[in-house]
């Protein structure tokens, strides 16, 4: 981060230029009750860099870092070993600073990487084609529901109760704006709801969304 | 990573397959950025969101690559766009791709088998504790335990014993009373035998 110091005179000059009397004038559009009336409680106005570092190091030690303790958390994000070569290679300037490869004349390396990525994903998933990635699993899941709607011209998605609740939450948020209907059911530890899914399919159904393995880790052969 | 051990969804007839790729090459990194995977049958390729990179030949017949079906909002009308991916996503995809290349098909299968073996080991050890039972008929590297008490409290008590012992279903489903004794436990290759022993001992103490 860059350090950009301002003097009182600098501030006054800038405020005078734009015709504001004080910094607070810049925030008049924010409702009064949402504004802080004074300094943040318990936070000193000034501290030395060393004091700040010492303070935050102490705060940081209150965390339980994944790497320091027996760790059994998953539910959609997993702690795996990442070989040192991965970080080394992605931090090479050719990759790290590359912008979206609009220009094939100067972006063959990045483009070939995306092409190889697509091949790997398609093979892993047992599909014909894969795209050059999405933001994450939850947004990819919503995009699939949207795509099914475009393909079928229908708008009812039947959602398995085994789909990660955060993925359901993303889909619900998006469906508020697209008008898609999501048919949901409560999760049952005793059994999956594959039979409900099959029974729910009708002329309005654009897709059936199933997580595999599901949120509880259960694996079901869906080809049956 | 599960797909190194179990049948691919495409082979089961799925039209569209999506997933989270964080397990390969991308660390936990405070919850993101991660990498979304998206694949489908070829007949739907024109409806597929995001960017697609294609292989072609240049004027001299040499192999080259170019973005082909690219429905980015910068390129076409915003309401028609099906892509809103950002530049940094490419870096996470690269990390996935490099890890996958380092593993190869054989390496991925071996790593998946190792994950499963560790998870089996942990599930066998943990279900020896009185009152703890396994919910799953099948699993890869993550399974659900049914505890005799509210799992959310147990997670906090385990944390006090310096063990991060899973995600309670009560945290994921705060309104579902029938799930509150469920504990989701993930076991990957980074978990040591000692970790499993420590976890089991702590859980036994907490439930005693």
Tab-separated table of N, CA and C in Angstrom, chain A residues 85-186:
chain	number	residue	atom	x	y	z
A	85	UNK	N	5.383	-25.402	-6.352
A	85	UNK	CA	5.555	-25.039	-7.763
A	85	UNK	C	4.331	-24.308	-8.320
A	86	UNK	N	3.151	-24.579	-7.753
A	86	UNK	CA	1.939	-23.888	-8.235
A	86	UNK	C	2.072	-22.386	-7.986
A	87	UNK	N	2.368	-22.025	-6.732
A	87	UNK	CA	2.492	-20.599	-6.407
A	87	UNK	C	3.643	-19.953	-7.167
A	88	UNK	N	4.732	-20.691	-7.303
A	88	UNK	CA	5.883	-20.130	-8.025
A	88	UNK	C	5.495	-19.808	-9.472
A	89	UNK	N	4.839	-20.747	-10.122
A	89	UNK	CA	4.521	-20.546	-11.544
A	89	UNK	C	3.455	-19.475	-11.766
A	90	UNK	N	2.417	-19.446	-10.905
A	90	UNK	CA	1.375	-18.434	-11.164
A	90	UNK	C	1.883	-17.027	-10.870
A	91	UNK	N	2.964	-16.940	-10.073
A	91	UNK	CA	3.479	-15.603	-9.765
A	91	UNK	C	4.498	-15.101	-10.785
A	92	UNK	N	4.778	-15.877	-11.792
A	92	UNK	CA	5.642	-15.375	-12.875
A	92	UNK	C	4.927	-14.185	-13.527
A	93	UNK	N	5.695	-13.172	-13.855
A	93	UNK	CA	5.115	-11.941	-14.388
A	93	UNK	C	4.259	-12.172	-15.626
A	94	UNK	N	4.647	-13.146	-16.451
A	94	UNK	CA	3.896	-13.391	-17.693
A	94	UNK	C	2.444	-13.762	-17.382
A	95	UNK	N	2.246	-14.460	-16.266
A	95	UNK	CA	0.894	-14.867	-15.887
A	95	UNK	C	0.248	-13.874	-14.922
A	96	UNK	N	1.026	-13.466	-13.922
A	96	UNK	CA	0.455	-12.678	-12.828
A	96	UNK	C	-0.090	-11.335	-13.306
A	97	UNK	N	0.589	-10.722	-14.235
A	97	UNK	CA	0.184	-9.385	-14.653
A	97	UNK	C	-0.613	-9.396	-15.959
A	98	UNK	N	-0.881	-10.593	-16.478
A	98	UNK	CA	-1.573	-10.657	-17.774
A	98	UNK	C	-3.021	-10.204	-17.621
A	99	UNK	N	-3.481	-9.340	-18.496
A	99	UNK	CA	-4.868	-8.916	-18.496
A	99	UNK	C	-5.672	-9.926	-19.316
A	100	UNK	N	-7.000	-9.832	-19.208
A	100	UNK	CA	-7.878	-10.686	-20.003
A	100	UNK	C	-7.386	-10.711	-21.456
A	101	UNK	N	-7.190	-11.905	-22.001
A	101	UNK	CA	-6.520	-12.011	-23.308
A	101	UNK	C	-7.405	-11.637	-24.498
A	102	UNK	N	-7.742	-10.346	-24.599
A	102	UNK	CA	-8.529	-9.895	-25.746
A	102	UNK	C	-7.722	-9.995	-27.032
A	103	UNK	N	-6.408	-9.760	-26.907
A	103	UNK	CA	-5.587	-9.677	-28.119
A	103	UNK	C	-4.751	-10.942	-28.289
A	104	UNK	N	-5.159	-11.827	-29.179
A	104	UNK	CA	-4.409	-13.068	-29.354
A	104	UNK	C	-2.959	-12.825	-29.810
A	105	UNK	N	-2.711	-11.663	-30.444
A	105	UNK	CA	-1.361	-11.380	-30.930
A	105	UNK	C	-0.341	-11.365	-29.791
A	106	UNK	N	-0.775	-10.943	-28.609
A	106	UNK	CA	0.174	-10.813	-27.500
A	106	UNK	C	-0.166	-11.718	-26.329
A	107	UNK	N	-1.154	-12.602	-26.476
A	107	UNK	CA	-1.606	-13.356	-25.302
A	107	UNK	C	-1.659	-14.869	-25.550
A	108	UNK	N	-0.780	-15.369	-26.387
A	108	UNK	CA	-0.846	-16.801	-26.698
A	108	UNK	C	-0.615	-17.688	-25.468
A	109	UNK	N	0.268	-17.263	-24.569
A	109	UNK	CA	0.541	-18.077	-23.375
A	109	UNK	C	-0.690	-18.216	-22.496
A	110	UNK	N	-1.333	-17.075	-22.218
A	110	UNK	CA	-2.536	-17.081	-21.383
A	110	UNK	C	-3.652	-17.869	-22.068
A	111	UNK	N	-3.780	-17.667	-23.380
A	111	UNK	CA	-4.845	-18.364	-24.119
A	111	UNK	C	-4.607	-19.874	-24.134
A	112	UNK	N	-3.352	-20.281	-24.314
A	112	UNK	CA	-3.089	-21.726	-24.321
A	112	UNK	C	-3.395	-22.311	-22.948
A	113	UNK	N	-3.045	-21.560	-21.889
A	113	UNK	CA	-3.354	-22.024	-20.540
A	113	UNK	C	-4.858	-22.246	-20.375
A	114	UNK	N	-5.656	-21.282	-20.858
A	114	UNK	CA	-7.113	-21.426	-20.738
A	114	UNK	C	-7.618	-22.623	-21.543
A	115	UNK	N	-7.010	-22.834	-22.696
A	115	UNK	CA	-7.411	-23.964	-23.545
A	115	UNK	C	-7.116	-25.293	-22.830
A	116	UNK	N	-5.924	-25.385	-22.230
A	116	UNK	CA	-5.558	-26.610	-21.495
A	116	UNK	C	-6.492	-26.798	-20.296
A	117	UNK	N	-6.797	-25.693	-19.619
A	117	UNK	CA	-7.713	-25.732	-18.470
A	117	UNK	C	-9.059	-26.321	-18.899
A	118	UNK	N	-9.584	-25.812	-20.020
A	118	UNK	CA	-10.874	-26.302	-20.513
A	118	UNK	C	-10.827	-27.808	-20.795
A	119	UNK	N	-9.715	-28.244	-21.404
A	119	UNK	CA	-9.575	-29.665	-21.716
A	119	UNK	C	-9.590	-30.501	-20.440
A	120	UNK	N	-8.865	-30.028	-19.423
A	120	UNK	CA	-8.808	-30.763	-18.153
A	120	UNK	C	-10.190	-30.842	-17.503
A	121	UNK	N	-10.911	-29.717	-17.487
A	121	UNK	CA	-12.228	-29.694	-16.843
A	121	UNK	C	-13.197	-30.607	-17.600
A	122	UNK	N	-13.184	-30.520	-18.922
A	122	UNK	CA	-14.096	-31.345	-19.717
A	122	UNK	C	-13.824	-32.834	-19.468
A	123	UNK	N	-12.550	-33.206	-19.409
A	123	UNK	CA	-12.213	-34.619	-19.167
A	123	UNK	C	-12.605	-35.046	-17.763
A	124	UNK	N	-12.328	-34.173	-16.789
A	124	UNK	CA	-12.658	-34.477	-15.389
A	124	UNK	C	-14.160	-34.692	-15.227
A	125	UNK	N	-14.960	-33.865	-15.891
A	125	UNK	CA	-16.416	-33.909	-15.742
A	125	UNK	C	-17.082	-34.913	-16.691
A	126	UNK	N	-16.299	-35.456	-17.633
A	126	UNK	CA	-16.889	-36.366	-18.606
A	126	UNK	C	-17.812	-35.655	-19.571
A	127	UNK	N	-17.475	-34.396	-19.914
A	127	UNK	CA	-18.315	-33.596	-20.813
A	127	UNK	C	-17.567	-33.286	-22.112
A	128	UNK	N	-18.319	-32.806	-23.124
A	128	UNK	CA	-17.706	-32.477	-24.413
A	128	UNK	C	-16.877	-31.202	-24.330
A	129	UNK	N	-17.456	-30.165	-23.730
A	129	UNK	CA	-16.785	-28.859	-23.713
A	129	UNK	C	-16.854	-28.226	-22.327
A	130	UNK	N	-15.854	-27.397	-22.037
A	130	UNK	CA	-15.861	-26.633	-20.782
A	130	UNK	C	-15.474	-25.208	-21.113
A	131	UNK	N	-15.935	-24.262	-20.287
A	131	UNK	CA	-15.539	-22.874	-20.525
A	131	UNK	C	-14.271	-22.546	-19.744
A	132	UNK	N	-13.807	-21.289	-19.911
A	132	UNK	CA	-12.548	-20.884	-19.280
A	132	UNK	C	-12.786	-20.340	-17.880
A	133	UNK	N	-13.587	-21.043	-17.083
A	133	UNK	CA	-13.818	-20.808	-15.653
A	133	UNK	C	-14.886	-19.768	-15.339
A	134	UNK	N	-15.438	-19.925	-14.132
A	134	UNK	CA	-16.402	-18.981	-13.560
A	134	UNK	C	-15.814	-18.492	-12.233
A	135	UNK	N	-16.576	-17.658	-11.502
A	135	UNK	CA	-16.052	-17.134	-10.239
A	135	UNK	C	-15.821	-18.251	-9.216
A	136	UNK	N	-16.852	-19.057	-8.995
A	136	UNK	CA	-16.745	-20.131	-8.006
A	136	UNK	C	-17.885	-21.111	-8.221
A	137	UNK	N	-17.951	-22.108	-7.364
A	137	UNK	CA	-18.966	-23.141	-7.523
A	137	UNK	C	-20.381	-22.611	-7.435
A	138	UNK	N	-20.623	-21.689	-6.500
A	138	UNK	CA	-22.002	-21.227	-6.303
A	138	UNK	C	-22.491	-20.407	-7.492
A	139	UNK	N	-21.643	-19.526	-8.021
A	139	UNK	CA	-22.080	-18.718	-9.164
A	139	UNK	C	-22.164	-19.579	-10.430
A	140	UNK	N	-21.267	-20.578	-10.545
A	140	UNK	CA	-21.345	-21.494	-11.686
A	140	UNK	C	-22.670	-22.253	-11.642
A	141	UNK	N	-23.092	-22.621	-10.428
A	141	UNK	CA	-24.353	-23.342	-10.249
A	141	UNK	C	-25.517	-22.478	-10.718
A	142	UNK	N	-25.520	-21.212	-10.313
A	142	UNK	CA	-26.592	-20.332	-10.780
A	142	UNK	C	-26.537	-20.174	-12.301
A	143	UNK	N	-25.348	-19.981	-12.847
A	143	UNK	CA	-25.217	-19.806	-14.301
A	143	UNK	C	-25.777	-21.017	-15.052
A	144	UNK	N	-25.603	-22.209	-14.448
A	144	UNK	CA	-26.129	-23.423	-15.089
A	144	UNK	C	-27.658	-23.394	-15.102
A	145	UNK	N	-28.250	-22.916	-13.992
A	145	UNK	CA	-29.716	-22.808	-13.936
A	145	UNK	C	-30.198	-21.816	-14.996
A	146	UNK	N	-29.504	-20.686	-15.093
A	146	UNK	CA	-29.861	-19.690	-16.106
A	146	UNK	C	-29.728	-20.239	-17.509
A	147	UNK	N	-28.662	-20.982	-17.746
A	147	UNK	CA	-28.438	-21.561	-19.073
A	147	UNK	C	-29.529	-22.581	-19.423
A	148	UNK	N	-29.909	-23.396	-18.427
A	148	UNK	CA	-30.970	-24.386	-18.670
A	148	UNK	C	-32.261	-23.674	-19.059
A	149	UNK	N	-32.497	-22.520	-18.438
A	149	UNK	CA	-33.677	-21.727	-18.778
A	149	UNK	C	-33.611	-21.239	-20.225
A	150	UNK	N	-32.415	-20.793	-20.660
A	150	UNK	CA	-32.269	-20.306	-22.042
A	150	UNK	C	-32.454	-21.435	-23.046
A	151	UNK	N	-31.924	-22.629	-22.710
A	151	UNK	CA	-32.007	-23.770	-23.626
A	151	UNK	C	-33.445	-24.267	-23.746
A	152	UNK	N	-34.144	-24.394	-22.601
A	152	UNK	CA	-35.470	-25.021	-22.608
A	152	UNK	C	-36.612	-24.014	-22.743
A	153	UNK	N	-36.319	-22.720	-22.557
A	153	UNK	CA	-37.336	-21.663	-22.515
A	153	UNK	C	-38.362	-21.929	-21.412
A	154	UNK	N	-37.888	-22.584	-20.342
A	154	UNK	CA	-38.742	-22.820	-19.167
A	154	UNK	C	-38.055	-22.200	-17.953
A	155	UNK	N	-38.809	-22.062	-16.864
A	155	UNK	CA	-38.220	-21.293	-15.767
A	155	UNK	C	-38.343	-21.928	-14.382
A	156	UNK	N	-38.673	-23.219	-14.326
A	156	UNK	CA	-38.752	-23.852	-12.999
A	156	UNK	C	-37.561	-24.794	-12.794
A	157	UNK	N	-36.738	-24.472	-11.808
A	157	UNK	CA	-35.598	-25.336	-11.491
A	157	UNK	C	-35.928	-26.151	-10.255
A	158	UNK	N	-35.780	-27.458	-10.355
A	158	UNK	CA	-36.028	-28.339	-9.211
A	158	UNK	C	-34.685	-28.575	-8.521
A	159	UNK	N	-34.605	-28.173	-7.250
A	159	UNK	CA	-33.324	-28.190	-6.545
A	159	UNK	C	-33.291	-29.318	-5.510
A	160	UNK	N	-32.263	-30.128	-5.570
A	160	UNK	CA	-32.100	-31.205	-4.588
A	160	UNK	C	-31.861	-30.621	-3.201
A	161	UNK	N	-32.390	-31.289	-2.176
A	161	UNK	CA	-32.157	-30.832	-0.801
A	161	UNK	C	-30.695	-31.052	-0.408
A	162	UNK	N	-29.953	-31.802	-1.214
A	162	UNK	CA	-28.543	-32.050	-0.929
A	162	UNK	C	-27.612	-30.992	-1.490
A	163	UNK	N	-28.182	-29.943	-2.135
A	163	UNK	CA	-27.346	-28.853	-2.657
A	163	UNK	C	-26.904	-27.968	-1.494
A	164	UNK	N	-25.648	-27.555	-1.504
A	164	UNK	CA	-25.082	-26.703	-0.459
A	164	UNK	C	-26.006	-25.497	-0.202
A	165	UNK	N	-26.368	-25.244	1.059
A	165	UNK	CA	-27.307	-24.147	1.338
A	165	UNK	C	-26.803	-22.775	0.860
A	166	UNK	N	-25.491	-22.595	0.818
A	166	UNK	CA	-24.974	-21.310	0.318
A	166	UNK	C	-25.191	-21.190	-1.194
A	167	UNK	N	-25.096	-22.307	-1.900
A	167	UNK	CA	-25.371	-22.297	-3.348
A	167	UNK	C	-26.852	-21.990	-3.580
A	168	UNK	N	-27.702	-22.589	-2.735
A	168	UNK	CA	-29.148	-22.321	-2.838
A	168	UNK	C	-29.394	-20.834	-2.608
A	169	UNK	N	-28.682	-20.294	-1.633
A	169	UNK	CA	-28.857	-18.885	-1.290
A	169	UNK	C	-28.480	-17.972	-2.469
A	170	UNK	N	-27.387	-18.290	-3.157
A	170	UNK	CA	-26.984	-17.507	-4.337
A	170	UNK	C	-28.063	-17.609	-5.421
A	171	UNK	N	-28.560	-18.832	-5.643
A	171	UNK	CA	-29.587	-19.030	-6.668
A	171	UNK	C	-30.860	-18.256	-6.328
A	172	UNK	N	-31.230	-18.263	-5.028
A	172	UNK	CA	-32.432	-17.533	-4.598
A	172	UNK	C	-32.279	-16.038	-4.876
A	173	UNK	N	-31.095	-15.520	-4.560
A	173	UNK	CA	-30.846	-14.090	-4.789
A	173	UNK	C	-31.001	-13.757	-6.269
A	174	UNK	N	-30.393	-14.563	-7.135
A	174	UNK	CA	-30.450	-14.288	-8.567
A	174	UNK	C	-31.872	-14.466	-9.098
A	175	UNK	N	-32.576	-15.496	-8.614
A	175	UNK	CA	-33.928	-15.779	-9.107
A	175	UNK	C	-34.904	-14.645	-8.776
A	176	UNK	N	-34.585	-13.890	-7.722
A	176	UNK	CA	-35.430	-12.734	-7.396
A	176	UNK	C	-35.495	-11.751	-8.555
A	177	UNK	N	-34.414	-11.687	-9.317
A	177	UNK	CA	-34.345	-10.694	-10.394
A	177	UNK	C	-34.692	-11.268	-11.761
A	178	UNK	N	-34.615	-12.590	-11.925
A	178	UNK	CA	-34.881	-13.174	-13.242
A	178	UNK	C	-36.282	-13.747	-13.338
A	179	UNK	N	-36.936	-13.930	-12.186
A	179	UNK	CA	-38.275	-14.504	-12.212
A	179	UNK	C	-38.289	-16.018	-12.285
A	180	UNK	N	-37.127	-16.665	-12.179
A	180	UNK	CA	-37.103	-18.130	-12.157
A	180	UNK	C	-37.729	-18.644	-10.864
A	181	UNK	N	-38.336	-19.814	-10.941
A	181	UNK	CA	-38.886	-20.451	-9.751
A	181	UNK	C	-37.933	-21.555	-9.311
A	182	UNK	N	-37.643	-21.613	-8.023
A	182	UNK	CA	-36.798	-22.682	-7.494
A	182	UNK	C	-37.657	-23.568	-6.605
A	183	UNK	N	-37.705	-24.844	-6.931
A	183	UNK	CA	-38.495	-25.761	-6.113
A	183	UNK	C	-37.567	-26.461	-5.126
A	184	UNK	N	-37.745	-26.171	-3.844
A	184	UNK	CA	-36.809	-26.642	-2.815
A	184	UNK	C	-37.482	-27.609	-1.863
A	185	UNK	N	-36.685	-28.360	-1.120
A	185	UNK	CA	-37.223	-29.226	-0.071
A	185	UNK	C	-36.236	-29.273	1.079
A	186	UNK	N	-36.721	-29.665	2.255
A	186	UNK	CA	-35.867	-29.714	3.442
A	186	UNK	C	-34.944	-30.931	3.390
